[in-house]
Coordinates of C-alpha atoms in Angstrom, one line a residue:
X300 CA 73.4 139.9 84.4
X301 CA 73.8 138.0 87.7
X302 CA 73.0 140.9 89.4
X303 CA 69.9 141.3 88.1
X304 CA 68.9 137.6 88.0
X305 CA 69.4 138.5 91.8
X306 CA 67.1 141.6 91.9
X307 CA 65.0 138.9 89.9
X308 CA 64.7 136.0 92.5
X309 CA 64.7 138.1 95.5
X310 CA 61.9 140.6 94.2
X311 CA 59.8 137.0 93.6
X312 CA 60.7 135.6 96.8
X313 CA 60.0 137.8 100.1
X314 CA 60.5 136.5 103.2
X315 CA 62.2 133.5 103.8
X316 CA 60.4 130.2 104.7
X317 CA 60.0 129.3 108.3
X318 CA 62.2 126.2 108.8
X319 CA 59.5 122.8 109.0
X320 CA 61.0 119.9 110.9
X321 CA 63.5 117.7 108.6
X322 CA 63.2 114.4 107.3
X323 CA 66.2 112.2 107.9
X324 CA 69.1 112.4 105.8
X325 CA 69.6 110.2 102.8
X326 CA 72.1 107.5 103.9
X327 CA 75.5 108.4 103.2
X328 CA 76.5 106.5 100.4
X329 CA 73.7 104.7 99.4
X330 CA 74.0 103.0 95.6
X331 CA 71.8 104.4 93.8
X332 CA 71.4 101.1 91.7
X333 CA 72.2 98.9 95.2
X334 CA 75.1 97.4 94.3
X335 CA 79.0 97.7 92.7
X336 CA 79.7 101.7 94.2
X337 CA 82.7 102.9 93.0
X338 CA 84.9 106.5 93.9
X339 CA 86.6 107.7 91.0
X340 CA 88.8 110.5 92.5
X341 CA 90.1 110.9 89.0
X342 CA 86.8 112.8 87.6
X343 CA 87.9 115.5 89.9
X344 CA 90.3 117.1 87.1
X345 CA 87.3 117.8 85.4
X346 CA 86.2 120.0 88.0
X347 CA 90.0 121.4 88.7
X348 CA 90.6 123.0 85.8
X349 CA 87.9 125.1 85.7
X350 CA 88.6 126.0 89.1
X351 CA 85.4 124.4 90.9
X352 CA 84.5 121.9 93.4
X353 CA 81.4 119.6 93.5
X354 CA 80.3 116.0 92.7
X355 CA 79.4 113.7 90.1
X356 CA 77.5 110.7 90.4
X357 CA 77.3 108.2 87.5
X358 CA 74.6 105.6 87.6
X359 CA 74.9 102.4 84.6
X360 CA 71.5 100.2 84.9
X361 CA 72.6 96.4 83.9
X362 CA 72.8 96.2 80.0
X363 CA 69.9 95.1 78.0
X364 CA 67.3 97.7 80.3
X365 CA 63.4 98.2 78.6
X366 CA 62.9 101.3 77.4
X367 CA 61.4 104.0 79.4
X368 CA 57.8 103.0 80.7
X369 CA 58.2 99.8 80.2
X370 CA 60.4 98.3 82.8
X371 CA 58.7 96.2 85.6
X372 CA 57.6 98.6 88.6
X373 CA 60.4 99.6 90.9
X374 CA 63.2 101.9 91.9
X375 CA 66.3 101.2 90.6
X376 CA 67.5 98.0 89.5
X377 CA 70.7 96.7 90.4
X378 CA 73.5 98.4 88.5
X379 CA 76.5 100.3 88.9
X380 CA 77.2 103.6 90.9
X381 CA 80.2 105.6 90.3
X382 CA 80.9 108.7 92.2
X383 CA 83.3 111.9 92.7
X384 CA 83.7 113.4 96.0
X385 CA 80.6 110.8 97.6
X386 CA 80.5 112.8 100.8
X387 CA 79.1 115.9 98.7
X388 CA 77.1 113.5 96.9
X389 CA 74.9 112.2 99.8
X390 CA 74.9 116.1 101.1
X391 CA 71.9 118.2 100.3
X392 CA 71.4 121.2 98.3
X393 CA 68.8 123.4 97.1
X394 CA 67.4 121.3 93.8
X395 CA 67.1 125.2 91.8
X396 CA 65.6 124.7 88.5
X397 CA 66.2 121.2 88.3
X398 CA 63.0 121.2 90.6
X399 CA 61.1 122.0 87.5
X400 CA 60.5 118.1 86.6
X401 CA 59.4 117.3 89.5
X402 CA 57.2 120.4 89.2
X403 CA 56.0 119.7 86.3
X404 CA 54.9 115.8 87.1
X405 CA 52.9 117.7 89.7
X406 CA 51.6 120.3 87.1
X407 CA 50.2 117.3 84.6
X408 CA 49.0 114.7 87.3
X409 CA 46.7 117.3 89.2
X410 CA 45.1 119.3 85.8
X411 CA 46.4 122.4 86.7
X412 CA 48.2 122.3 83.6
X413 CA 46.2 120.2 80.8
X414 CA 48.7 120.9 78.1
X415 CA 52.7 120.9 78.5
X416 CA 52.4 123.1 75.1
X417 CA 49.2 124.9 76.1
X418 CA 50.6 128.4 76.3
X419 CA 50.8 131.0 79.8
X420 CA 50.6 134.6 78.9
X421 CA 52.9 136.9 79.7
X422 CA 52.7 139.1 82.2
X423 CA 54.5 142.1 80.4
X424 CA 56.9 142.7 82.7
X425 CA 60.5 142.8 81.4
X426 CA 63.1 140.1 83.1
X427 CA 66.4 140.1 82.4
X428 CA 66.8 136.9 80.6
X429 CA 65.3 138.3 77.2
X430 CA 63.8 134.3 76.2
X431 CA 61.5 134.7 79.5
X432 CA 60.0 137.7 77.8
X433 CA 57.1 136.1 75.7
X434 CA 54.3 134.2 76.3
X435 CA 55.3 130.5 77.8
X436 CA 54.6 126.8 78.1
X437 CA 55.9 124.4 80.1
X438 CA 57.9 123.1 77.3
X439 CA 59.1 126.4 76.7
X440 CA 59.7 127.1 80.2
X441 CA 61.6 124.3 81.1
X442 CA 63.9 124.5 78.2
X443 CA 64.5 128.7 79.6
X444 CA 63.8 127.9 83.2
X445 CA 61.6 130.1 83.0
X446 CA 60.9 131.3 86.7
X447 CA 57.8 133.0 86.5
X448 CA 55.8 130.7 84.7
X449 CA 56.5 127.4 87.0
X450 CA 56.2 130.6 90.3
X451 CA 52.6 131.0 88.5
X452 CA 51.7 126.7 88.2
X453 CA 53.4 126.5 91.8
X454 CA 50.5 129.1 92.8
X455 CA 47.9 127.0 91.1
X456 CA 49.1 123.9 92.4
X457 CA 49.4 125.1 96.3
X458 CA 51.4 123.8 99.3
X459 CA 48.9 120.5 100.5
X460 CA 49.1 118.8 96.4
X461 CA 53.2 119.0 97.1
X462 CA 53.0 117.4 99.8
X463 CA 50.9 115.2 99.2
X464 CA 53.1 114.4 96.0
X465 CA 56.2 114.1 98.1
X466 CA 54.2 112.0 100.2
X467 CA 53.9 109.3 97.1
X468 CA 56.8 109.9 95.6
X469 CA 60.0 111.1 98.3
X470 CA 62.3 113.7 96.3
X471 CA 65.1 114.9 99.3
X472 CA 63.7 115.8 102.1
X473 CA 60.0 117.1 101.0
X474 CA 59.6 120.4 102.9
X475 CA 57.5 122.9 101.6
X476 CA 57.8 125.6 103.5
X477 CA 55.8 128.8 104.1
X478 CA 56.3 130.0 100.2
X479 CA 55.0 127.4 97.2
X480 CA 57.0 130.1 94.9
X481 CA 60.2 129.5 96.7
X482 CA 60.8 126.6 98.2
X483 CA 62.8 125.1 95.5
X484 CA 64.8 128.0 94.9
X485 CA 65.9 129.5 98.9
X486 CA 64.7 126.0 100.5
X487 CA 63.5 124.3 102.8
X488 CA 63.7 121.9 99.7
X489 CA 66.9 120.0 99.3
X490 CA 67.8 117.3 97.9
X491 CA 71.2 115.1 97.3
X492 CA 73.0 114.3 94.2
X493 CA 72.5 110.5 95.0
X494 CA 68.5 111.5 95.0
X495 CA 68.7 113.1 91.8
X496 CA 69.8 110.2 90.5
X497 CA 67.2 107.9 91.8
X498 CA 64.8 110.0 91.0
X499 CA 65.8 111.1 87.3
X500 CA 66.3 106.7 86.9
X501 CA 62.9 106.4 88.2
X502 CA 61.3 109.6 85.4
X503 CA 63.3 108.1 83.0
X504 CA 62.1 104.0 83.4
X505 CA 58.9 105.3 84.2
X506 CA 59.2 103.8 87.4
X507 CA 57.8 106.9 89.6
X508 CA 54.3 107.3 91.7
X509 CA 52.9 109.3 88.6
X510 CA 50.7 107.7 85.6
X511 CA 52.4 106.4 82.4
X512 CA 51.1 109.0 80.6
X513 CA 52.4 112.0 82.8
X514 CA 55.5 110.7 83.2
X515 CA 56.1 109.9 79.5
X516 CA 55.1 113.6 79.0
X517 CA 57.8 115.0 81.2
X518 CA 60.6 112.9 79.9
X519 CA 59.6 114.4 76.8
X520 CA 60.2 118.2 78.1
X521 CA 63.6 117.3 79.1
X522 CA 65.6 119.4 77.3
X523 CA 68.2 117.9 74.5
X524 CA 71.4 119.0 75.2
X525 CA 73.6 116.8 72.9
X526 CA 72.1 114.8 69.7
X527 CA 75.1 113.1 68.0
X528 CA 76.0 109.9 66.4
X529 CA 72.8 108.5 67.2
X530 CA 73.2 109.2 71.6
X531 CA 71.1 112.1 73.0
X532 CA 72.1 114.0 76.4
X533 CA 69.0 114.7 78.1
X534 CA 69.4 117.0 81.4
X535 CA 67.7 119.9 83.2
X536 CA 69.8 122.9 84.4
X537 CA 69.6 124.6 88.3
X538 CA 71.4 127.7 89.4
X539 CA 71.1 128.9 92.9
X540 CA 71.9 132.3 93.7
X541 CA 72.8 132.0 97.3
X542 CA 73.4 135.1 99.4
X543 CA 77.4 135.1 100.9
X544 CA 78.3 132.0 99.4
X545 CA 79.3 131.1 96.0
X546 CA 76.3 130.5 93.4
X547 CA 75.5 126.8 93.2
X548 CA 74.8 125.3 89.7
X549 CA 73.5 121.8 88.7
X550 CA 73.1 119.4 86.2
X551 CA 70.9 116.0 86.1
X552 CA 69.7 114.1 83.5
X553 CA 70.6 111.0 81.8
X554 CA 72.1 109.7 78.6
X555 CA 70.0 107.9 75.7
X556 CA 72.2 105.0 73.8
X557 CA 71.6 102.4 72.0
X558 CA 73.6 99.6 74.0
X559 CA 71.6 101.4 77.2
X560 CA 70.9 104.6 78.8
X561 CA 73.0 106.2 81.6
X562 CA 71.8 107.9 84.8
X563 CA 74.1 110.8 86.0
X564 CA 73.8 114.0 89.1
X565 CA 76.6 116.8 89.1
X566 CA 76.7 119.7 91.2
X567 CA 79.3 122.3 91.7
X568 CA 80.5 125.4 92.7
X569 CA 83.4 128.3 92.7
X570 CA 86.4 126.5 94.6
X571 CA 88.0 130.2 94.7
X572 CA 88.8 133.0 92.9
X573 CA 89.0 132.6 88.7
X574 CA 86.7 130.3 88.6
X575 CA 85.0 129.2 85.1
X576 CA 81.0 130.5 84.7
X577 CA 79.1 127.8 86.4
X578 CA 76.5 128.4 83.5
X579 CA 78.2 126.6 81.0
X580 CA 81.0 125.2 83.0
X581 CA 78.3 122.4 84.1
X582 CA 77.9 120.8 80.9
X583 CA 81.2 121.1 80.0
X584 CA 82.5 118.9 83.0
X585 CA 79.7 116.7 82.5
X586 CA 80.4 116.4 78.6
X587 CA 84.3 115.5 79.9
X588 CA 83.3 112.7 82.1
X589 CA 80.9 111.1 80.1
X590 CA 83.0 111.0 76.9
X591 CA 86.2 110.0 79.2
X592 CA 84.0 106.9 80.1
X593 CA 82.6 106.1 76.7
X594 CA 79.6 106.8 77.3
X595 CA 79.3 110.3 75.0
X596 CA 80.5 110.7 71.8
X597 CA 83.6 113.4 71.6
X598 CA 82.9 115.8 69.2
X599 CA 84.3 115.2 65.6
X600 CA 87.8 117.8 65.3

């Protein structure tokens, strides 16, 4: 399976990008809420036993936040910003699949997609993830991370509307590069943990350089990972496939509660050999964290 989702991404890809010239680096550290950071060394068993290493950031607005949409306009209210491992947090990564909100923001604001449930035909040819095999939306495709269909909206949206997007709204360090069907998946696009943060906060308050409407339609194609007890996980998945180094996977999103919603980044990879399947692995640390805090239900015995 991994090697063909290999054969897969490389076949899509070509040539690498030519390197553009960098932005600066996020600063190392930075609260993503601006005040009250916090290292909690003692999330990193969570990672341990399943043999990987990464980070974890955790982001907890003030209590009593609006709803999505409806905050005043801003970035990131004061709050509090917990971490694991925060030099790996402010360090930059290929975003993956988690680029695919971002993505579609883009898709919605500019037209090229009128519909998130308007559907893309297939193109007929057989992948080796059997659920990218039909016809798609961007709803569907963003619940499979579906890589051809947001390859076939990057095409349609072309290289100058990302960059003009990153120009309005920053997400990590906003090179395109000489492929717009690769440049979240083999870079020049990276982005931190501590910018996935800000920048799922800002999708999820509504808060981002995108109308109310678009923005309210993405936050709706965030996949549900976990409805219970009246709390819903809401997160989008990345996996990069990087040649001679140990696949990279992600997980962003944030948690909806009813005494107020949480904003969390992890990213992680194979600290050596026996290693747990960074597929589902991701949640699962995730899932151990946020119910060691209180902030996700644990599941009934």
């Amino acid at each position: 399976m991994r090697l063909l989702l290999t054969a897969l991404i490389i076949a899509a890809c070509g040539s690498p990008p030519r390197p553009e010239p960098a932005t600066a680096p996020p600063a190392a550290h930075a609260a993503a809420g601006g005040v009250a950071d916090t290292v909690r060394a003692d999330w990193g068993g969570a990672f341990e036993r399943r043999g990987l290493t990464g980070t974890f950031v955790l982001y907890e607005p003030g209590a009593g936040r609006n709803p999505p949409g409806r905050n005043p306009p801003g970035r990131n209210p004061p709050g509090r910003t917990s971490r694991y491992n925060p030099d790996r947090a402010a360090e930059r990564f290929v975003p993956a699949s988690t680029f695919k909100l971002y993505n579609a923001l883009v898709a919605l604001e500019t037209g090229v997609v009128g519909d998130p449930d308007s559907a893309f035909a297939w193109d007929g040819v057989e992948r080796s993830v059997p659920a990218w095999n039909r016809d798609q939306s961007l709803r569907d495709g963003m619940r499979n991370s579906t890589v051809w269909l947001y390859q076939r909206v990057a095409r349609r949206v072309g290289a100058g509307r990302y960059r003009a997007a990153f120009a309005r709204e920053p997400y990590g360090n906003g090179l395109v590069g000489d492929s717009v069907e690769t440049f979240w998946l083999l870079g020049p696009l990276a982005v931190s943990a501590d910018e996935e943060v800000a920048f799922v906060d800002g999708l999820r308050r509504g808060a981002l350089a995108f109308s109310p409407e678009t923005q309210a339609a993405v936050r709706d194609l965030a996949p549900v990972l976990v409805d219970t007890a009246g709390v819903r996980l809401r997160a989008k998945t990345g996996l990069a496939l990087r040649a001679g180094r140990p696949d990279l996977g992600w997980l962003i999103g944030w948690v909806e509660r009813p005494d107020g919603d949480v904003v969390f980044a992890l990213n992680a990879e194979a600290a050596g050999a026996g290693a747990a399947d960074l597929v589902p692995a991701r949640l699962a640390v995730a899932r151990e964290i946020l119910e060691g805090e209180g902030l996700l239900p644990r599941p009934a015995r």
